[in-house]
Amino acid sequence: MLDHTEDEAMLVDAVERFCREQLADALPAHSREHRFPTELVRAFGELGYLGTAYDPAYGGAGLGTRGAALVAEILARTDPSFAAVFLCNSAPASLIARFGSDEQKREFLEPVCAGRMIGSFGVTEPHGGSDVANIRTKAVRDGDDWILSGAKIFSTNAGTPLHGFSTVVAVTDPDKGPKGLTSFVVPVGTRGFSVGRPAAKIGWRFADSVELYFDDVRIPDRYRIGDPGDGLKQVLSVLSIGRVLVAATGLGLARRAIDLSIAHGRDRRLFGKSILEHQGLAFPLADVLTGIHAAELMVRHSAMLVDSGRPFRNETSKTKLFASQLAVDAALKAVQVHGALGVFEDCPAASLIGEAKVLEIVEGTSEIQRMVIARELLA
């Protein structure tokens, strides 16, 4: 574990205590039932952890991406699905924090920091997948309002009892292509705005992911985020920051995989000694421990770049790619350590495979990360 500032050390201690005292015993039932843990998320938010990264002027802790990454890692070491609720709220909140008006921050970011609501991110569409620029949801100017029509998919946190708003990117000038996209914030309860029903997933089991529907949704111009045409660069920036939190979640998951492997392996004996003394299992776990050390350094470095205002897109892609692959590898090795027990659903290690695989897909698939990184070859 790398050194922390005094504020970070206090944050780590507090979040670890919350996980130990309130989450560890309660979350397995929510995971089995694919049931959003409303009261636990509310309690977590009321302690101010949802606002870890944000400006104290709006109720945040001011600890930036580095602080948020610490929270995501600690949550994932307890339950990656709870970390997913945190990181998926961070995307819409960060969009408003970085590009929104003071009025928008007062109306939406402050309640997030106070734990009164969470947000969802509306970018991906049924036909588009990773092609963020190929968006069909439209927003047409009508006097002092905009009228939104279209749909989004895979919007996590939407439709839950704490869902207060969604941020949405839409086409406002079709003739300008990617430069004709604009971001908006749409409050829950706006006429014509609705969400679909959540479906069971192999990971993020209680972090609901649904479709968003915009049926001629009328919103005032004050809910436009930034200038018209800035939507794509805003979304790409927020996605790049989100990759740090996905990587931190992968790091926490890998630590959980090691925790479970050690706990089981110490008590399991074969041929007269602990199974952790057999090189066939010990060496693969040594590789995971090495990866954990590397991922921690990468997460810390990427977060520093974001918080210092330096270029960060390529580094966050490398970090997300590495840490998400580490998470999958660690999960598979944890199941292997558990042997036949690892294939049963009630084995804690078994659920890590699905949780880890999600991390290779969200906030840009591994293939997308390689495309971003490979551009360095031609720079």
Coordinates of C-alpha atoms in Angstrom, one line a residue:
M1 CA 0.0 0.0 0.0
L2 CA 1.4 3.4 -1.0
D3 CA 1.6 6.3 1.4
H4 CA -1.5 8.5 1.8
T5 CA -1.9 12.1 2.8
E6 CA -3.5 12.7 6.2
D7 CA -6.9 13.3 4.6
E8 CA -6.6 10.2 2.4
A9 CA -5.6 8.1 5.4
M10 CA -8.7 9.3 7.3
L11 CA -10.9 8.6 4.2
V12 CA -9.5 5.0 3.9
D13 CA -10.0 4.3 7.6
A14 CA -13.6 5.6 7.5
V15 CA -14.6 3.8 4.3
E16 CA -13.0 0.5 5.5
R17 CA -15.0 0.8 8.7
F18 CA -18.2 1.4 6.8
C19 CA -17.6 -1.6 4.6
R20 CA -16.8 -3.8 7.6
E21 CA -19.6 -2.7 9.8
Q22 CA -22.5 -2.1 7.3
L23 CA -21.7 -3.7 3.9
A24 CA -19.9 -7.0 4.4
D25 CA -22.7 -9.0 6.0
A26 CA -25.6 -7.3 4.2
L27 CA -24.6 -7.2 0.5
P28 CA -24.5 -10.9 -0.3
A29 CA -28.3 -11.2 0.0
H30 CA -28.7 -8.2 -2.3
S31 CA -26.4 -9.8 -4.8
R32 CA -28.2 -13.1 -4.8
E33 CA -31.5 -11.4 -5.3
H34 CA -30.2 -8.7 -7.8
R35 CA -31.8 -6.2 -5.4
F36 CA -30.5 -2.6 -5.3
P37 CA -29.3 -1.8 -1.7
T38 CA -31.2 1.5 -1.3
E39 CA -30.7 2.1 2.4
L40 CA -27.0 1.1 2.3
V41 CA -26.3 3.5 -0.6
R42 CA -28.3 6.2 1.1
A43 CA -26.2 5.7 4.3
F44 CA -23.0 5.7 2.3
G45 CA -24.0 8.9 0.6
E46 CA -25.1 10.7 3.7
L47 CA -21.6 10.2 5.1
G48 CA -20.4 12.3 2.1
Y49 CA -18.5 9.6 0.2
L50 CA -20.3 10.2 -3.1
G51 CA -18.8 13.7 -3.0
T52 CA -15.2 12.6 -2.3
A53 CA -13.8 14.0 -5.6
Y54 CA -15.7 17.3 -5.7
D55 CA -15.3 20.9 -4.7
P56 CA -16.1 21.6 -1.1
A57 CA -18.1 24.7 -2.3
Y58 CA -20.8 22.2 -3.4
G59 CA -20.5 19.9 -0.4
G60 CA -17.6 17.7 -1.7
A61 CA -14.5 16.6 0.1
G62 CA -12.1 18.0 -2.5
L63 CA -10.0 14.9 -2.7
G64 CA -10.2 14.6 -6.5
T65 CA -9.9 11.6 -8.7
R66 CA -7.2 10.2 -6.4
G67 CA -9.5 10.2 -3.4
A68 CA -12.4 8.7 -5.5
A69 CA -10.1 5.9 -6.7
L70 CA -9.3 5.0 -3.1
V71 CA -13.0 4.7 -2.4
A72 CA -13.7 2.6 -5.4
E73 CA -10.8 0.2 -4.5
I74 CA -11.9 -0.2 -0.9
L75 CA -15.6 -0.8 -2.0
A76 CA -14.5 -3.4 -4.6
R77 CA -12.5 -5.3 -2.0
T78 CA -15.7 -5.8 -0.1
D79 CA -18.2 -6.0 -3.1
P80 CA -17.5 -4.9 -6.7
S81 CA -21.2 -4.3 -7.3
F82 CA -21.3 -1.6 -4.6
A83 CA -18.2 0.0 -6.2
A84 CA -20.1 0.0 -9.5
V85 CA -22.9 2.1 -7.9
F86 CA -20.2 4.6 -6.8
L87 CA -18.3 4.8 -10.1
C88 CA -21.4 4.9 -12.3
N89 CA -22.7 7.9 -10.2
S90 CA -19.3 9.5 -10.6
A91 CA -19.6 9.8 -14.4
P92 CA -22.7 12.1 -14.5
A93 CA -21.6 14.0 -11.4
S94 CA -18.2 14.6 -12.9
L95 CA -19.7 15.8 -16.1
I96 CA -21.6 18.5 -14.2
A97 CA -18.7 19.2 -11.9
R98 CA -16.3 19.8 -14.8
F99 CA -18.5 21.4 -17.4
G100 CA -21.8 22.4 -15.7
S101 CA -22.9 25.9 -14.6
D102 CA -23.0 27.0 -11.0
E103 CA -26.8 26.7 -11.1
Q104 CA -26.5 23.1 -12.3
K105 CA -24.0 22.2 -9.6
R106 CA -26.3 23.6 -6.9
E107 CA -29.3 21.7 -8.2
F108 CA -27.6 18.4 -8.9
L109 CA -24.0 18.1 -7.6
E110 CA -24.9 19.3 -4.1
P111 CA -27.6 16.7 -3.5
V112 CA -25.2 14.0 -4.7
C113 CA -22.5 15.2 -2.3
A114 CA -25.1 15.2 0.5
G115 CA -26.3 11.7 -0.4
R116 CA -29.8 12.7 -1.3
M117 CA -29.6 11.4 -4.9
I118 CA -27.5 9.6 -7.4
G119 CA -27.2 10.1 -11.2
S120 CA -26.9 8.0 -14.3
F121 CA -25.0 8.4 -17.5
G122 CA -26.8 8.3 -20.9
V123 CA -24.4 7.8 -23.7
T124 CA -24.5 4.3 -25.2
E125 CA -27.3 3.6 -27.7
P126 CA -28.7 0.3 -28.9
H127 CA -27.1 0.6 -32.4
G128 CA -23.8 2.3 -31.4
G129 CA -22.0 0.4 -28.7
S130 CA -18.4 1.7 -28.4
D131 CA -19.0 4.2 -31.3
V132 CA -19.7 7.2 -29.0
A133 CA -19.8 9.7 -31.9
N134 CA -22.5 7.7 -33.7
I135 CA -25.4 9.0 -31.6
R136 CA -29.0 9.3 -32.9
T137 CA -30.8 10.8 -29.9
K138 CA -31.8 14.3 -30.9
A139 CA -32.3 17.6 -29.2
V140 CA -34.1 20.3 -31.1
R141 CA -34.2 23.9 -30.0
D142 CA -37.7 25.3 -29.4
G143 CA -37.5 28.8 -28.1
D144 CA -36.0 28.7 -24.6
D145 CA -36.3 24.9 -24.4
W146 CA -34.9 21.8 -26.0
I147 CA -37.0 18.8 -27.0
L148 CA -35.2 15.4 -26.7
S149 CA -36.2 12.3 -28.5
G150 CA -34.4 8.9 -28.6
A151 CA -33.1 6.2 -26.3
K152 CA -30.0 5.1 -24.4
I153 CA -29.0 1.7 -23.0
F154 CA -26.9 0.3 -20.1
S155 CA -27.5 3.3 -17.9
T156 CA -26.5 2.1 -14.4
N157 CA -28.3 3.5 -11.4
A158 CA -31.2 4.7 -13.4
G159 CA -34.7 3.7 -12.1
T160 CA -33.5 3.1 -8.6
P161 CA -35.2 4.8 -5.7
L162 CA -32.3 7.3 -5.3
H163 CA -32.1 8.2 -9.0
G164 CA -32.4 11.9 -9.3
F165 CA -31.1 12.8 -12.8
S166 CA -29.5 11.5 -15.9
T167 CA -26.9 13.3 -18.1
V168 CA -27.5 12.7 -21.8
V169 CA -25.6 13.5 -25.0
A170 CA -27.7 14.2 -28.1
V171 CA -27.4 15.5 -31.6
T172 CA -28.1 19.2 -31.8
D173 CA -26.6 20.0 -35.2
P174 CA -26.7 17.0 -37.6
D175 CA -24.6 18.8 -40.2
K176 CA -21.6 19.0 -38.0
G177 CA -21.2 15.3 -37.3
P178 CA -19.3 14.6 -33.9
K179 CA -19.0 18.4 -33.4
G180 CA -22.8 18.6 -33.4
L181 CA -23.3 16.8 -30.1
T182 CA -24.4 18.5 -26.9
S183 CA -24.8 17.4 -23.3
F184 CA -27.9 17.9 -21.1
V185 CA -29.1 17.0 -17.6
V186 CA -32.6 15.6 -17.4
P187 CA -34.2 15.4 -13.9
V188 CA -36.2 12.4 -12.9
G189 CA -39.9 13.1 -13.2
T190 CA -39.6 15.2 -16.4
R191 CA -42.5 14.5 -18.6
G192 CA -41.7 12.0 -21.4
F193 CA -38.6 10.7 -19.6
S194 CA -38.8 7.1 -18.5
V195 CA -36.6 4.1 -17.8
G196 CA -36.8 0.4 -18.6
R197 CA -36.7 -2.6 -16.3
P198 CA -33.4 -3.9 -15.1
A199 CA -32.2 -7.4 -16.2
A200 CA -30.0 -9.8 -14.3
K201 CA -26.3 -9.5 -15.1
I202 CA -23.3 -11.8 -14.5
G203 CA -21.6 -9.0 -12.6
W204 CA -22.7 -5.7 -11.0
R205 CA -25.6 -7.8 -9.9
F206 CA -27.5 -5.2 -7.8
A207 CA -26.2 -2.1 -9.7
D208 CA -29.2 -1.8 -12.0
S209 CA -28.5 -1.1 -15.7
V210 CA -31.5 0.0 -17.8
E211 CA -32.7 1.7 -20.9
L212 CA -33.6 5.4 -20.9
Y213 CA -36.4 6.7 -23.1
F214 CA -36.9 10.3 -24.2
D215 CA -40.3 10.8 -25.8
D216 CA -40.3 14.5 -26.8
V217 CA -38.9 15.5 -23.4
R218 CA -39.0 19.2 -23.0
I219 CA -36.2 20.7 -20.9
P220 CA -35.2 24.4 -20.4
D221 CA -32.0 25.7 -21.9
R222 CA -30.5 26.0 -18.4
Y223 CA -30.2 22.2 -18.4
R224 CA -27.8 22.3 -21.3
I225 CA -24.3 21.5 -20.1
G226 CA -21.7 23.8 -21.6
D227 CA -21.8 25.1 -25.1
P228 CA -23.7 23.5 -28.0
G229 CA -21.3 21.2 -29.9
D230 CA -19.1 20.4 -26.8
G231 CA -20.8 17.2 -26.0
L232 CA -18.4 14.7 -27.5
K233 CA -15.3 16.2 -26.0
Q234 CA -17.0 16.4 -22.6
V235 CA -18.1 12.8 -22.7
L236 CA -14.7 11.5 -23.8
S237 CA -13.1 13.4 -21.0
V238 CA -15.4 12.0 -18.4
L239 CA -15.1 8.5 -19.8
S240 CA -11.3 8.8 -19.5
I241 CA -11.6 9.8 -15.9
G242 CA -14.0 7.0 -15.3
R243 CA -11.4 4.6 -16.5
V244 CA -9.3 5.4 -13.5
L245 CA -12.2 4.4 -11.2
V246 CA -12.9 1.2 -13.2
A247 CA -9.2 0.4 -12.8
A248 CA -9.3 1.1 -9.1
T249 CA -12.4 -1.2 -8.9
G250 CA -10.3 -3.9 -10.7
L251 CA -7.5 -3.4 -8.3
G252 CA -9.9 -3.8 -5.3
L253 CA -11.4 -6.9 -6.9
A254 CA -7.9 -8.4 -7.4
R255 CA -7.1 -7.8 -3.7
R256 CA -10.4 -9.5 -2.8
A257 CA -9.4 -12.5 -4.9
I258 CA -6.1 -12.7 -3.1
D259 CA -7.9 -12.3 0.3
L260 CA -10.2 -15.2 -0.5
S261 CA -7.4 -17.4 -1.9
I262 CA -5.3 -16.9 1.3
A263 CA -8.2 -17.5 3.6
H264 CA -9.1 -20.8 1.9
G265 CA -5.6 -21.9 1.1
R266 CA -4.2 -21.6 4.6
D267 CA -6.7 -24.1 5.9
R268 CA -6.7 -26.4 3.0
R269 CA -3.9 -29.1 3.1
L270 CA -2.9 -31.6 0.5
F271 CA 0.0 -34.0 0.6
G272 CA 0.9 -32.9 4.1
K273 CA 1.1 -29.1 3.6
S274 CA -0.9 -26.1 2.8
I275 CA -2.0 -25.8 -0.8
L276 CA -0.3 -22.4 -0.8
E277 CA 3.0 -24.1 -0.4
H278 CA 2.5 -25.9 -3.7
Q279 CA 4.2 -23.9 -6.5
G280 CA 1.3 -24.8 -8.9
L281 CA -0.9 -22.4 -6.9
A282 CA 1.6 -20.2 -5.2
F283 CA 3.4 -19.0 -8.3
P284 CA 0.2 -17.9 -10.1
L285 CA -0.9 -16.0 -7.0
A286 CA 2.6 -14.4 -6.9
D287 CA 1.9 -13.1 -10.4
V288 CA -1.4 -11.6 -9.2
L289 CA 0.4 -9.9 -6.3
T290 CA 2.9 -8.4 -8.7
G291 CA 0.1 -7.2 -10.9
I292 CA -1.6 -5.6 -7.9
H293 CA 1.5 -3.6 -7.1
A294 CA 1.8 -2.4 -10.8
A295 CA -1.9 -1.6 -11.0
E296 CA -1.7 0.5 -7.8
L297 CA 1.1 2.5 -9.2
M298 CA -0.8 3.0 -12.5
V299 CA -4.0 4.1 -10.8
R300 CA -2.2 6.5 -8.5
H301 CA -0.2 8.0 -11.5
S302 CA -3.3 8.3 -13.7
A303 CA -5.3 10.0 -10.9
M304 CA -2.5 12.4 -10.4
L305 CA -2.5 13.4 -14.1
V306 CA -6.2 14.0 -14.0
D307 CA -6.1 16.1 -10.8
S308 CA -3.1 18.2 -12.0
G309 CA -4.8 19.1 -15.3
R310 CA -2.1 17.3 -17.4
P311 CA -3.0 15.2 -20.5
F312 CA -4.3 11.9 -19.2
R313 CA -6.3 10.0 -21.9
N314 CA -3.6 7.5 -23.0
E315 CA -2.5 6.8 -19.5
T316 CA -6.0 6.2 -18.2
S317 CA -6.6 3.8 -21.1
K318 CA -3.4 1.8 -20.2
T319 CA -4.4 1.8 -16.6
K320 CA -7.9 0.6 -17.3
L321 CA -6.8 -2.1 -19.7
F322 CA -4.1 -3.5 -17.3
A323 CA -6.2 -3.4 -14.2
S324 CA -9.4 -4.9 -15.7
Q325 CA -7.3 -7.8 -17.2
L326 CA -5.7 -8.3 -13.8
A327 CA -9.1 -8.5 -12.2
V328 CA -10.2 -11.3 -14.6
D329 CA -6.9 -13.2 -14.1
A330 CA -7.1 -12.8 -10.3
A331 CA -10.8 -14.0 -10.2
L332 CA -10.0 -17.1 -12.3
K333 CA -7.0 -17.9 -10.1
A334 CA -9.1 -17.5 -6.9
V335 CA -11.7 -20.0 -8.3
Q336 CA -8.8 -22.4 -9.1
V337 CA -7.5 -22.2 -5.6
H338 CA -10.9 -23.1 -4.3
G339 CA -11.0 -26.2 -6.6
A340 CA -14.4 -27.9 -6.8
L341 CA -15.9 -25.4 -4.2
G342 CA -15.1 -22.6 -6.6
V343 CA -17.8 -23.6 -9.1
F344 CA -20.6 -23.4 -6.7
E345 CA -22.6 -20.1 -6.6
D346 CA -22.4 -19.7 -2.9
C347 CA -18.6 -19.7 -3.0
P348 CA -17.6 -16.0 -2.7
A349 CA -14.8 -16.5 -5.3
A350 CA -17.2 -17.7 -7.9
S351 CA -19.0 -14.4 -8.3
L352 CA -15.8 -12.5 -8.9
I353 CA -15.5 -13.9 -12.5
G354 CA -18.6 -12.1 -13.7
E355 CA -17.8 -9.0 -11.7
A356 CA -14.3 -8.9 -13.3
K357 CA -15.5 -9.5 -16.8
V358 CA -17.8 -6.4 -16.7
L359 CA -14.7 -4.3 -16.0
E360 CA -13.2 -5.3 -19.4
I361 CA -16.2 -3.9 -21.1
V362 CA -17.5 -0.8 -19.4
E363 CA -16.1 2.7 -20.0
G364 CA -14.7 1.4 -23.3
T365 CA -13.8 -2.2 -24.0
S366 CA -10.3 -3.6 -23.9
E367 CA -10.2 -3.3 -27.7
I368 CA -11.1 0.4 -27.6
Q369 CA -8.4 1.0 -25.0
R370 CA -5.9 -0.7 -27.3
M371 CA -7.0 1.5 -30.2
V372 CA -6.4 4.6 -28.0
I373 CA -3.0 3.4 -26.9
A374 CA -1.9 2.3 -30.3
R375 CA -2.2 5.9 -31.6
E376 CA 1.1 6.5 -29.8
L377 CA 2.8 4.4 -32.5
L378 CA 1.9 7.0 -35.1
A379 CA 2.4 10.1 -33.0

